Short mmCIF file of C-alpha atoms and ligand atoms in Angstrom, two decimals:
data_model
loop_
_atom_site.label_atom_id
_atom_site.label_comp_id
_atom_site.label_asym_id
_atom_site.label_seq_id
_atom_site.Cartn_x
_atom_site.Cartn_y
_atom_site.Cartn_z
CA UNK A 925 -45.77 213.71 -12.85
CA UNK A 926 -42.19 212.20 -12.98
CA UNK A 927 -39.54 214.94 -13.45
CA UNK A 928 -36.21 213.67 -15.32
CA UNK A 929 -32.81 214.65 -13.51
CA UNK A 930 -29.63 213.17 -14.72
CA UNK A 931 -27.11 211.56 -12.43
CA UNK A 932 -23.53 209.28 -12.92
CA UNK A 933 -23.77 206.16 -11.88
CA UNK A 934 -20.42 203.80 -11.92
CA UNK A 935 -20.53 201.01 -13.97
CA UNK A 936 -18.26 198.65 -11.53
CA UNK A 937 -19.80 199.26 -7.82
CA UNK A 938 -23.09 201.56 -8.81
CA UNK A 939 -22.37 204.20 -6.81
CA UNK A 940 -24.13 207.26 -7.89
CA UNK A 941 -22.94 210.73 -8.13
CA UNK A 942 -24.74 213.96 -9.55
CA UNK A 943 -21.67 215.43 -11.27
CA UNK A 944 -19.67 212.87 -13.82
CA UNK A 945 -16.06 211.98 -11.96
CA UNK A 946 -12.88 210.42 -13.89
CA UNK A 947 -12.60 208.25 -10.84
CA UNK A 948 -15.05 206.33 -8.67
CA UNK A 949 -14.61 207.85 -5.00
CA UNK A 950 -15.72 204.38 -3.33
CA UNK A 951 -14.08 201.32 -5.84
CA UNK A 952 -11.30 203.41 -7.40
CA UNK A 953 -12.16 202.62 -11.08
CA UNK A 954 -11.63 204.58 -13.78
CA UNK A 955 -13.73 205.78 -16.23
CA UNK A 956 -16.60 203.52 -14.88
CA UNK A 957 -18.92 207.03 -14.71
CA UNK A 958 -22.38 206.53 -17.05
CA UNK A 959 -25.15 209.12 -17.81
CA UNK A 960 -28.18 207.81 -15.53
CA UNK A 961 -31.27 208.80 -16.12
CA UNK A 962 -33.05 208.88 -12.96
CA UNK A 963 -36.96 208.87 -12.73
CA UNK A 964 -37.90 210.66 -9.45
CA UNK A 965 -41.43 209.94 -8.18
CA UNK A 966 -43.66 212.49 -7.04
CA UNK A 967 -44.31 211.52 -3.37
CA UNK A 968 -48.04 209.95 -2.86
CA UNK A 969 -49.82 209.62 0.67
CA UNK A 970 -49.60 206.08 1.35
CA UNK A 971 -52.62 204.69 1.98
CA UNK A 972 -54.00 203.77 5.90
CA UNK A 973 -56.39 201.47 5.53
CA UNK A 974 -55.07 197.99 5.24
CA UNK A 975 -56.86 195.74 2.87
CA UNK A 976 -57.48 192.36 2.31
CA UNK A 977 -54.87 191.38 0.40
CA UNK A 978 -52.58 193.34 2.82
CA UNK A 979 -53.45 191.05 5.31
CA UNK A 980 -52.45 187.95 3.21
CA UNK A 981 -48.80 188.77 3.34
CA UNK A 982 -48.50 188.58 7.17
CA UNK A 983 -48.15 185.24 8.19
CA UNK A 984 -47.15 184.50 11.97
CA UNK A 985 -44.23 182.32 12.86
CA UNK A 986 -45.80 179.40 13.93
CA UNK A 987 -47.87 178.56 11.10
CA UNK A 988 -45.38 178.78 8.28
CA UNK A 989 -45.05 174.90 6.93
CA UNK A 990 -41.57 174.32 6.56
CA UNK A 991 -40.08 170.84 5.73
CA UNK A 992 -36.60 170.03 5.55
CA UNK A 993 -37.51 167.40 2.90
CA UNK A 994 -37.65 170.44 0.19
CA UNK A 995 -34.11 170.23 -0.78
CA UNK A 996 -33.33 168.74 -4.15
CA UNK A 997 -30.23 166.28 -4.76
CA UNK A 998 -28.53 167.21 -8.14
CA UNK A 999 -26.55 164.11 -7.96
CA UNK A 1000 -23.22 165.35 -8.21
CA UNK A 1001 -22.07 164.83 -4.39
CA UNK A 1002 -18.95 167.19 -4.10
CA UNK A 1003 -22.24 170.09 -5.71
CA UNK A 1004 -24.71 169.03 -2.76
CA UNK A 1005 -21.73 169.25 -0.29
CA UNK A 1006 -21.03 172.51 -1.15
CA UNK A 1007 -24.59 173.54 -0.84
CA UNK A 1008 -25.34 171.97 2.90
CA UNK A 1009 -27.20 168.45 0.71
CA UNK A 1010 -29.10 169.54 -2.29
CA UNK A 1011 -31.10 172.70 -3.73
CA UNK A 1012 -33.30 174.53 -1.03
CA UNK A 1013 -36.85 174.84 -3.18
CA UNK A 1014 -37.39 178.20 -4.45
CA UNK A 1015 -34.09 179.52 -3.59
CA UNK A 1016 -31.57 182.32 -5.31
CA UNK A 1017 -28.49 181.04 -5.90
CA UNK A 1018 -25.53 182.76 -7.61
CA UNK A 1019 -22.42 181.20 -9.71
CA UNK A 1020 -19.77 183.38 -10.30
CA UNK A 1021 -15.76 182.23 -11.50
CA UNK A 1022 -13.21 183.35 -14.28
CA UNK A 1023 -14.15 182.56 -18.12
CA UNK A 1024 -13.42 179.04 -19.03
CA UNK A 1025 -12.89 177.54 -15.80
CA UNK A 1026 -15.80 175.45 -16.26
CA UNK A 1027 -19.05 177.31 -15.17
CA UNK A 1028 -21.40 176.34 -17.72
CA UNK A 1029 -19.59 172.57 -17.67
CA UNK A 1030 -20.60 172.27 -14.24
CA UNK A 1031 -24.48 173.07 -14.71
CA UNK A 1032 -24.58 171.40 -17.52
CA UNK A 1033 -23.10 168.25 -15.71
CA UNK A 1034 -25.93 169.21 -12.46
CA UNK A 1035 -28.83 169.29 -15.24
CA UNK A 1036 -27.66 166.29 -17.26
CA UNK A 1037 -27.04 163.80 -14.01
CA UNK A 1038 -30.25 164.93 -12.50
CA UNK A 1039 -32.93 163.24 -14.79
CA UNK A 1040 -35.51 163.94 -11.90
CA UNK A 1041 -35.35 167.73 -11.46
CA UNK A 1042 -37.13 169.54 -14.72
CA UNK A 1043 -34.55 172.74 -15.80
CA UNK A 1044 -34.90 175.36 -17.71
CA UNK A 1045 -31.79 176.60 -19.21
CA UNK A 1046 -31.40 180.14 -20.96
CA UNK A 1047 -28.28 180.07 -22.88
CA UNK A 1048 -27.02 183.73 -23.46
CA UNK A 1049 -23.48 182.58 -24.17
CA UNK A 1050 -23.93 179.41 -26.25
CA UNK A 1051 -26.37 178.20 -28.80
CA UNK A 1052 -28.58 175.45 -28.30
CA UNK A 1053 -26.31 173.13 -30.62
CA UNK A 1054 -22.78 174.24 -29.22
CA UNK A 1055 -24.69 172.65 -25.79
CA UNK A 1056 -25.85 169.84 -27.20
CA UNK A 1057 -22.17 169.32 -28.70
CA UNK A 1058 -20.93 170.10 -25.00
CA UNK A 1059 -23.83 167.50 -23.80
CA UNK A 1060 -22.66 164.70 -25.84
CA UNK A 1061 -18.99 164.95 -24.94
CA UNK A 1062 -19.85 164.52 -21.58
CA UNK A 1063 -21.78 161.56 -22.76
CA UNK A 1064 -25.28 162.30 -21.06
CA UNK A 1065 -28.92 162.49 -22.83
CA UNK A 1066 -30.74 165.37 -21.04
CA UNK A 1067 -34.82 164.45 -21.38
CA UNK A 1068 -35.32 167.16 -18.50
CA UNK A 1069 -33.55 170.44 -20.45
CA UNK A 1070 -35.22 172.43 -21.45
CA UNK A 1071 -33.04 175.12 -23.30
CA UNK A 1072 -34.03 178.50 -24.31
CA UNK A 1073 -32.06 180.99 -26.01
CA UNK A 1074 -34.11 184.51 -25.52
CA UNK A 1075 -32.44 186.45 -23.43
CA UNK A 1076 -35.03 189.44 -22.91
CA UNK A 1077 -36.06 188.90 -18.93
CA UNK A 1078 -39.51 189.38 -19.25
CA UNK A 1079 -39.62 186.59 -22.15
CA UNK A 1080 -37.58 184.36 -19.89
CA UNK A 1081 -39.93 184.79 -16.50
CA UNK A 1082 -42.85 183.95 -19.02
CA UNK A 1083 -41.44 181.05 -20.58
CA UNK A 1084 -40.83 179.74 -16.65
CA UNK A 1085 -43.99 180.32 -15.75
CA UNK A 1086 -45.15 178.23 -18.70
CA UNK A 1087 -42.96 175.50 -17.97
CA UNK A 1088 -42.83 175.52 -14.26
CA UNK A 1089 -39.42 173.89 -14.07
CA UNK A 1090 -37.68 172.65 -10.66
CA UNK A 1091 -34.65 174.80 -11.43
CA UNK A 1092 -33.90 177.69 -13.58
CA UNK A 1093 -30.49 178.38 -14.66
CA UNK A 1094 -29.24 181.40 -16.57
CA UNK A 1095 -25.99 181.84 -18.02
CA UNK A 1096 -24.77 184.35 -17.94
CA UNK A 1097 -26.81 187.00 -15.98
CA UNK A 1098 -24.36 189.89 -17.99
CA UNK A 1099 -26.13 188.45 -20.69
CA UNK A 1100 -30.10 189.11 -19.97
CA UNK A 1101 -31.60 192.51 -20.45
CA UNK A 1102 -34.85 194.29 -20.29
CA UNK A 1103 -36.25 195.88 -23.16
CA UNK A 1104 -37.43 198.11 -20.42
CA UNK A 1105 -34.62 199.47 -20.12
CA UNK A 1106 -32.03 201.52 -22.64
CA UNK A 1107 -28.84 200.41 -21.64
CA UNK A 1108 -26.65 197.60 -22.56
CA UNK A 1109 -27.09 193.87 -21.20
CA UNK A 1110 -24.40 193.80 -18.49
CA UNK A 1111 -25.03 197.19 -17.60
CA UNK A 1112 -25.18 197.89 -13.47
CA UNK A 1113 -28.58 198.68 -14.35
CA UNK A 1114 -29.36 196.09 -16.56
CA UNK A 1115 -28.17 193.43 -14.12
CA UNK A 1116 -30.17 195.01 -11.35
CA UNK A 1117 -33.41 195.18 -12.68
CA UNK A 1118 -32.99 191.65 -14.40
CA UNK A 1119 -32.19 189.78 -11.05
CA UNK A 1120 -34.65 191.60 -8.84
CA UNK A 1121 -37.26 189.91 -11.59
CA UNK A 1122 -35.21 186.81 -11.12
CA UNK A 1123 -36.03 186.97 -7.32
CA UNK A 1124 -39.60 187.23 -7.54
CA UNK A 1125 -39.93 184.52 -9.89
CA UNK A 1126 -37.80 182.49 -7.12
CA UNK A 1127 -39.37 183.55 -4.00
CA UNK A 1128 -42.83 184.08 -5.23
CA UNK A 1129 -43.08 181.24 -7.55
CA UNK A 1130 -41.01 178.45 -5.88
CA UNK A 1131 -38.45 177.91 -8.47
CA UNK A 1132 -35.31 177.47 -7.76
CA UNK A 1133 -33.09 179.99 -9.70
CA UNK A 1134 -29.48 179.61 -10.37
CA UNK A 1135 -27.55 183.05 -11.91
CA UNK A 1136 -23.76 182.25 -13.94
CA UNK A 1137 -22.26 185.44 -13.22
CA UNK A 1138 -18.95 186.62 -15.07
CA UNK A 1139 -16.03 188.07 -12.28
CA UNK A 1140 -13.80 190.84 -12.40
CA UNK A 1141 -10.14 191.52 -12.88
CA UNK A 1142 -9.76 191.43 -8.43
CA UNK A 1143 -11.85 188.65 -8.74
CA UNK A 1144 -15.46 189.74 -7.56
CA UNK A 1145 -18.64 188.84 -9.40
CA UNK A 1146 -19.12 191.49 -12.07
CA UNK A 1147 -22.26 194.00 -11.91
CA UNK A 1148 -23.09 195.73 -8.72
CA UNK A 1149 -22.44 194.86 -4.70
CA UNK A 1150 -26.15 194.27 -4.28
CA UNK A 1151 -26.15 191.36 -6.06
CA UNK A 1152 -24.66 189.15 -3.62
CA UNK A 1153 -26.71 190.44 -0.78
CA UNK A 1154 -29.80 189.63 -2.56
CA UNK A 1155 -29.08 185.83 -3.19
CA UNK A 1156 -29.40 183.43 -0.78
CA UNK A 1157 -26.35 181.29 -1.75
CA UNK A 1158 -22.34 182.60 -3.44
CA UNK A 1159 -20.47 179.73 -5.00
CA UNK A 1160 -17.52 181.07 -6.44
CA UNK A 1161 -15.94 178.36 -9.02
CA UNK A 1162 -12.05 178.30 -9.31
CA UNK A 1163 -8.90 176.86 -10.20
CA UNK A 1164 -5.81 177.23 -11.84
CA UNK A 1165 -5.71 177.84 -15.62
CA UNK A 1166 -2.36 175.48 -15.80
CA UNK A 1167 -3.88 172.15 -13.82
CA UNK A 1168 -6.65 170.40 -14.49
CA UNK A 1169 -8.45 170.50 -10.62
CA UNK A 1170 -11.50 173.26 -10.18
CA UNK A 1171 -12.85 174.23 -6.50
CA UNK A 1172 -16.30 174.91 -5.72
CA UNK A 1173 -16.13 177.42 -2.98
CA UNK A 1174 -19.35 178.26 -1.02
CA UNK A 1175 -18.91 182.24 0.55
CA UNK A 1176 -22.38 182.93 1.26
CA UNK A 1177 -25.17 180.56 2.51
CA UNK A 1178 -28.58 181.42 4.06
CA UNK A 1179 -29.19 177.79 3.86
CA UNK A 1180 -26.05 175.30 4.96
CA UNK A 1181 -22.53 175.96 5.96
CA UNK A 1182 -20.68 178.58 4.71
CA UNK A 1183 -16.75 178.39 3.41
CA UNK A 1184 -17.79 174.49 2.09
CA UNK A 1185 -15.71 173.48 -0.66
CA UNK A 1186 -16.00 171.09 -3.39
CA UNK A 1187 -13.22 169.73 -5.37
CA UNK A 1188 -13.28 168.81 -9.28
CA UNK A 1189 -10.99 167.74 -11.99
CA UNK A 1190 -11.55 168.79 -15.57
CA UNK A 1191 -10.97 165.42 -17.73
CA UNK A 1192 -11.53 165.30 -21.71
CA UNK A 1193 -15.26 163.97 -21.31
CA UNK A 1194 -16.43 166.89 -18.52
CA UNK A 1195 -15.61 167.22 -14.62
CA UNK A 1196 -14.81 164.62 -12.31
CA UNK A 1197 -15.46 164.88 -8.56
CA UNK A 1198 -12.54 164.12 -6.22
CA UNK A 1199 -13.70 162.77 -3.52
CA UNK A 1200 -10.12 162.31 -2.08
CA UNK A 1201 -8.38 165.62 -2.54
CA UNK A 1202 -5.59 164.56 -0.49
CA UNK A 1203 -3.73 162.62 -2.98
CA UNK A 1204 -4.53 165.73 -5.58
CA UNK A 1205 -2.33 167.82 -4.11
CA UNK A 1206 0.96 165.57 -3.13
CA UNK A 1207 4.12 165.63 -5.42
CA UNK A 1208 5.46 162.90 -7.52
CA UNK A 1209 9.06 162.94 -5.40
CA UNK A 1210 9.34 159.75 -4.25
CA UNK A 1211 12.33 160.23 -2.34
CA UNK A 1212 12.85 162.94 0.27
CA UNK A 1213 14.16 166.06 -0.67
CA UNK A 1214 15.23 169.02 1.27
CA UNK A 1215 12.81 171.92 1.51
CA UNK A 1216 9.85 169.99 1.72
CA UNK A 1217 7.96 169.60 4.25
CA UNK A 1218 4.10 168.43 4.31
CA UNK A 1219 1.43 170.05 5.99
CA UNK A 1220 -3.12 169.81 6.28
CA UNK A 1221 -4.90 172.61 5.91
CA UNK A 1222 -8.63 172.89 6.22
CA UNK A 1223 -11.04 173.64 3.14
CA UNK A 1224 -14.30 174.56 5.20
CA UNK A 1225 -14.98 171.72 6.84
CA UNK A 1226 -13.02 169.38 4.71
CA UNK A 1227 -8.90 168.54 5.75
CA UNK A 1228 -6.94 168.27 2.41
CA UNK A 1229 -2.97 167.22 2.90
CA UNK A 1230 -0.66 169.76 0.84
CA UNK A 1231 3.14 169.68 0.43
CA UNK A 1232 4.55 173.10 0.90
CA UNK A 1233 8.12 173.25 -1.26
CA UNK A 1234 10.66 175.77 -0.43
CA UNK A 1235 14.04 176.60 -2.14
CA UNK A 1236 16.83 178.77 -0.30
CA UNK A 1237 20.09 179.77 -2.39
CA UNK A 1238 22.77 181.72 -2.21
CA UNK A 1239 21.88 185.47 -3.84
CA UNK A 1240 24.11 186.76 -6.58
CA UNK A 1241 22.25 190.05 -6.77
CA UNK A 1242 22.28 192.47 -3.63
CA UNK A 1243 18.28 192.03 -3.07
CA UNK A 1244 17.60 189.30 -2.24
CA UNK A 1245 14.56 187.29 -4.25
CA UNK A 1246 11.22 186.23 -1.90
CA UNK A 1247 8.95 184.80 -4.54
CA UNK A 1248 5.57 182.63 -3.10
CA UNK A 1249 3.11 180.75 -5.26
CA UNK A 1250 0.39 179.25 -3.93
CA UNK A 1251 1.36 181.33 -0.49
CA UNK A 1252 0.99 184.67 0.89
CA UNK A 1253 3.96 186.75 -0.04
CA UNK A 1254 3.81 188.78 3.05
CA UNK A 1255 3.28 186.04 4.78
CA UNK A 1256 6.13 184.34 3.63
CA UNK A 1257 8.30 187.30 4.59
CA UNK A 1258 6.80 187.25 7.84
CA UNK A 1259 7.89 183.83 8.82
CA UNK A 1260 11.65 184.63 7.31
CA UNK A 1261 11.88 187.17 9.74
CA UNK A 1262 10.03 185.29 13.01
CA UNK A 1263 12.63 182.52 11.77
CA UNK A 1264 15.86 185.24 12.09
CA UNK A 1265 14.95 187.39 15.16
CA UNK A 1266 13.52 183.55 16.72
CA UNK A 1267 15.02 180.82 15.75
CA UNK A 1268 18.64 182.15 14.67
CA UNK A 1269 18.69 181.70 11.05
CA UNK A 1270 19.89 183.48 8.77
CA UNK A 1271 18.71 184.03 5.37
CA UNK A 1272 20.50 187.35 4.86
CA UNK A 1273 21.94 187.32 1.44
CA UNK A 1274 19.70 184.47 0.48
CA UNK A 1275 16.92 183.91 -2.47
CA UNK A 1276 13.99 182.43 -1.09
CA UNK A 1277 11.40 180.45 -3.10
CA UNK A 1278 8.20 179.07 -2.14
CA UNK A 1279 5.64 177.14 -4.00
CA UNK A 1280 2.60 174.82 -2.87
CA UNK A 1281 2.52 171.66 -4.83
CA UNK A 1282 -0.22 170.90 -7.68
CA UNK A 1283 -1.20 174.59 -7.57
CA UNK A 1284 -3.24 175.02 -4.32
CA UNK A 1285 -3.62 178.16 -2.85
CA UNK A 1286 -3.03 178.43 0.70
CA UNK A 1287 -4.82 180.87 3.20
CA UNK A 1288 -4.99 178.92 6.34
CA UNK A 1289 -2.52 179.70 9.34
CA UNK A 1290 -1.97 176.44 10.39
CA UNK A 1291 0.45 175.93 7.52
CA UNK A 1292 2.91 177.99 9.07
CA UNK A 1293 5.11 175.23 10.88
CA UNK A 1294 5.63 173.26 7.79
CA UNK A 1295 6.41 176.55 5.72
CA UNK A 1296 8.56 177.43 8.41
CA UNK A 1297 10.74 173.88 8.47
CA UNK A 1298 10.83 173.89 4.73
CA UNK A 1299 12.22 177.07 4.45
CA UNK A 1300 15.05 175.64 7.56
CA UNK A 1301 14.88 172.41 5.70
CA UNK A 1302 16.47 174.11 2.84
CA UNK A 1303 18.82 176.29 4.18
CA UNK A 1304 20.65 173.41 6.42
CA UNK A 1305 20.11 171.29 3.02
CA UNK A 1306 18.55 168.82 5.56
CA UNK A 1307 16.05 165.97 4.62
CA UNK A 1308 12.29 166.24 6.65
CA UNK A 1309 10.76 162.24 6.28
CA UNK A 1310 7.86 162.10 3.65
CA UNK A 1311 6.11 160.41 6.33
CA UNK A 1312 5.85 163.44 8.61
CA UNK A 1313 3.39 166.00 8.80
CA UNK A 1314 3.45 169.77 10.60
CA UNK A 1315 0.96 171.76 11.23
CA UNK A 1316 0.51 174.98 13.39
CA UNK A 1317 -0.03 178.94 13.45
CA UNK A 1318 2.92 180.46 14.19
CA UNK A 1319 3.06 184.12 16.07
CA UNK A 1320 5.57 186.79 16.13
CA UNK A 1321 7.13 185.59 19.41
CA UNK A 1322 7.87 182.69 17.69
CA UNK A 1323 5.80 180.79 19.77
CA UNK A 1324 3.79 177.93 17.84
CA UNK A 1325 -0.21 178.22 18.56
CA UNK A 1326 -3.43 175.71 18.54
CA UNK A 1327 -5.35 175.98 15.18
CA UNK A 1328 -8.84 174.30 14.87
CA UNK A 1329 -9.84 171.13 13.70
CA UNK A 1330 -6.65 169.49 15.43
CA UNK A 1331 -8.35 165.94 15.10
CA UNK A 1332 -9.82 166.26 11.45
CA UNK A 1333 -6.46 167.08 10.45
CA UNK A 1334 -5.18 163.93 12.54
CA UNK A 1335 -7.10 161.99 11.10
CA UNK A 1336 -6.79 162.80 7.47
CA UNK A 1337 -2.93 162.31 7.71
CA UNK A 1338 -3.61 158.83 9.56
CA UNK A 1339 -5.58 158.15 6.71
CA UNK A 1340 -3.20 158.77 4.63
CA UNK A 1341 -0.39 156.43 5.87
CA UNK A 1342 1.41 159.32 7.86
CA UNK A 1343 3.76 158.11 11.12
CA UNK A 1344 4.44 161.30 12.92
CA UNK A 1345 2.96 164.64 13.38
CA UNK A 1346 4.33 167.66 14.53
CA UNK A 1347 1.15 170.09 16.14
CA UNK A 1348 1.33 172.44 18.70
CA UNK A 1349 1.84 172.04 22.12
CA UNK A 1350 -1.05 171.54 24.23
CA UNK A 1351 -3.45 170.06 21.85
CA UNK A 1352 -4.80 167.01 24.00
CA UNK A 1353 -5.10 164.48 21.38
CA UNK A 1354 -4.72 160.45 21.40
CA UNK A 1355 -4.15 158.54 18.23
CA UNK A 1356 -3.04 155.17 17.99
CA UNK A 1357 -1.44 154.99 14.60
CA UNK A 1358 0.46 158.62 14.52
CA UNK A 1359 3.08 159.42 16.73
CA UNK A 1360 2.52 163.08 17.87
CA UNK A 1361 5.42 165.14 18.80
CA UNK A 1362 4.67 168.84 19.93
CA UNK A 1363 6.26 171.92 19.36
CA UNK A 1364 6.32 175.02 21.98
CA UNK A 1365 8.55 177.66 19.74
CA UNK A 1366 9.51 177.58 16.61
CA UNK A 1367 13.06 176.50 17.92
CA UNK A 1368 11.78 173.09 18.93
CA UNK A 1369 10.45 171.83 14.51
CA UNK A 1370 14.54 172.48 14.52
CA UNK A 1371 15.69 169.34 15.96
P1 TYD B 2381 -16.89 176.40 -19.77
O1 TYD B 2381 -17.83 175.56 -18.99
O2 TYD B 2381 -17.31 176.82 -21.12
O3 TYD B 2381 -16.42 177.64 -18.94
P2 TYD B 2381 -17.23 178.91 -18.45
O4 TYD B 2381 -18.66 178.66 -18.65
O5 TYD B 2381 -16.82 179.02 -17.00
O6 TYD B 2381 -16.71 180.06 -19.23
O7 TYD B 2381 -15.52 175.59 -19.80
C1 TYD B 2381 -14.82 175.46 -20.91
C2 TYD B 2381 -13.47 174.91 -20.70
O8 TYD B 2381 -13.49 173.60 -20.19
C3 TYD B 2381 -12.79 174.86 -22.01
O9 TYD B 2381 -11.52 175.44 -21.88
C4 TYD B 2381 -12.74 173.43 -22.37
C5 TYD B 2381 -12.81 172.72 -21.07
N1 TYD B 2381 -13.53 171.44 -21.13
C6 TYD B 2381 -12.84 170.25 -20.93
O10 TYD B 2381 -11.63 170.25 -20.69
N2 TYD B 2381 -13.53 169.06 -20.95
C7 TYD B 2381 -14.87 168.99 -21.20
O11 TYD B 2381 -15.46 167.92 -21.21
C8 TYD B 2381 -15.57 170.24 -21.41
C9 TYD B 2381 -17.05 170.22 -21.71
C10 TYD B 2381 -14.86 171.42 -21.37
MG1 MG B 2382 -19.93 179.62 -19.96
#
């Protein structure tokens, strides 16, 4: 017999407490605490013997059949890139990004350039005809969708068997529900018991399963933690609500490189890939300005050129303003202050402004040495050439320090028509079109 006992289970992270609390003790929401009715099973003696069918589901190592054939091209490149060259057969994959940056675009795109791979598509968001409108303004037929619009999970994992498509996608997973089940589609619980029947159908059955997944005000994927641990591959899709260009960023993947990225533009008639991303993310000036100074960081395993802009001025308020866009504010602050105690600047009594052009956001270290001469560029009102690149991590001694990918980086800027570089010291590198200049301290990007 099953005795009922009732528990609180947060909404947000799906922790689970027995007394109902205002506040979640472990993600610090409020009023995430639901009723949660929890079925506790009367202990049975497992059983010793092992059966038959036990035996099936031990397999040793060496005679699993494994080809590296069984990934599937979708035909958009910058999508296989970010997934190590194609879908792995019968893996769990896991879309998440804010509403309207393009999520369902981009499947739809996958399924309608891929006339080879047979997909099942359960739309929970859209009706079949708003899709087909969606279809024909990206200008593609579709022969291999197949689109369903039950939501109910059960219904879904019998309609796949029935089909037997090559990929399953379902958008959204906050959308799918078990009738099972009492609460609301999107619920922790709902989205738990939905995509552990998603698994099965993936890692049992073969097909490859693809989950849209709706994110959070911080920016995680809604519904809880486990989620991510039970799929094979993250891809979190963003951009910039006020440009056009969308990155496809891998952060989890049993299958290929991690951190890949995969750059898009959103055009009238669907998503374009950018193969270059380079020239994306370079401003219109023509002519040097001061503050500017241009730098390479790396996008997982792809170098992408970005000008960094800053603007120093005179304060008339006693704070002074340190705004950053694009760039971490702390950061920012940081390198102000390494600049001071290091370099002998002063920005006392000065507004400092910082932006990355085209709207790029900027995490990696090595983009220190141009924010730091930008920021120097500005306040000696000094010009840096357009043709000059920095790049370098820059430490609290002031001392300038080796990042990775030195040559990538090199070689992207070469590519790009650049004459001089300025990297840190002791990076043993030989190029024949850039002239390399290296910096020790922060005092030598002065000169
Ligand atoms: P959508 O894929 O519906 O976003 P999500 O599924 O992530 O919520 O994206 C919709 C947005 O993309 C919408 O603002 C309109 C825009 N869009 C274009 O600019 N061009 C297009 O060809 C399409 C199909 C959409
Ligand atoms: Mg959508």
């Amino acid at each position: 017999m099953a005795k009922q006992r009732i528990q609180y289970e947060c909404g947000e992270c799906g922790y689970v407490s027995p007394k109902w609390m205002g506040s979640c003790p472990i993600c610090s929401t409020w009023n995430s605490f639901v009723e949660k009715k929890e079925e506790r099973k009367t202990v049975t003696k497992h059983k010793v013997d092992v059966s038959e069918s036990d035996q099936d589901e031990v397999v040793k190592l060496s005679e699993i059949v494994y080809s590296d054939k069984e990934r599937e091209s979708s035909n958009v490149k910058e999508f296989d890139r970010v997934l190590g060259g194609g879908f792995v057969k019968g893996s769990f994959l896991l879309l998440g990004g804010d509403p309207g940056i393009g999520k369902s675009t981009l499947m739809l795109q996958v399924a309608l350039q891929s006339p080879n791979i047979k997909i099942f598509y359960v739309a929970g968001e859209e009706s079949a005809s708003q899709i087909k409108q969606r279809a024909s303004r990206i200008g593609l037929k579709g022969d291999n969708l197949h689109i369903g619009s039950n939501t109910e999970v059960h219904s879904v994992i019998a309609m796949t068997r029935k089909l037997n498509p090559d990929l399953l996608i379902v958008d959204s997973i906050q959308t799918l529900f078990s009738d099972e089940l009492s609460s609301l589609p999107g619920s922790v619980q709902q989205v738990r018991e939905c995509s552990a029947l998603l698994q099965q159908i993936a890692k049992r059955e073969g097909v490859t399963t693809l989950m849209i997944g709706h994110v959070t005000k911080e920016g995680d994927i809604a519904g809880p933690r486990i989620l991510e641990h039970m799929v094979d591959t993250v891809l979190h899709f963003e951009g910039d609500k006020n440009h056009f260009y969308r990155l496809l960023r891998c952060v989890k993947n049993r299958f290929g490189p991690a951190q890949e990225v995969g750059v898009f533009e959103m055009k009238g008639d669907g998503l374009q890939e950018v193969p270059n991303p380079s020239e994306l993310f370079m401003s219109e000036i023509d002519s040097p300005v001061s503050g500017s100074a241009i730098t390479c960081v790396m996008e997982g395993s792809r170098p992408i050129l970005a000008e960094v802009q800053a603007l120093v001025t005179p304060s008339s308020f006693g704070t002074p303003q340190r705004t950053a866009s694009g760039y971490d504010q702390k950061r920012l602050s940081l390198l102000i202050a390494v600049l001071e105690k290091r370099g002998g600047h002063q920005f006392t009594g000065q507004d400092v402004y910082l932006n990355i052009a085209g709207g790029l956001k900027i995490s990696d270290p090595a983009a220190d040495l141009a924010v730091a001469s930008a920021l120097v560029s500005s306040l000696n009102d000094t010009v840096t050439p357009r043709n000059k690149i920095f790049y370098g991590e820059v430490g609290l001694g002031g001392e300038v320090r080796k990042v990775s990918f030195s040559e990538m980086r090199l070689k992207e800027a070469e590519k790009m028509g650049f004459l001089t570089a300025v990297i840190p010291k002791n990076e043993l590198i030989k190029t024949e079109k850039i002239k390399v200049t290296s910096a020790r301290t922060i005092a030598d990007i002065i000169e």
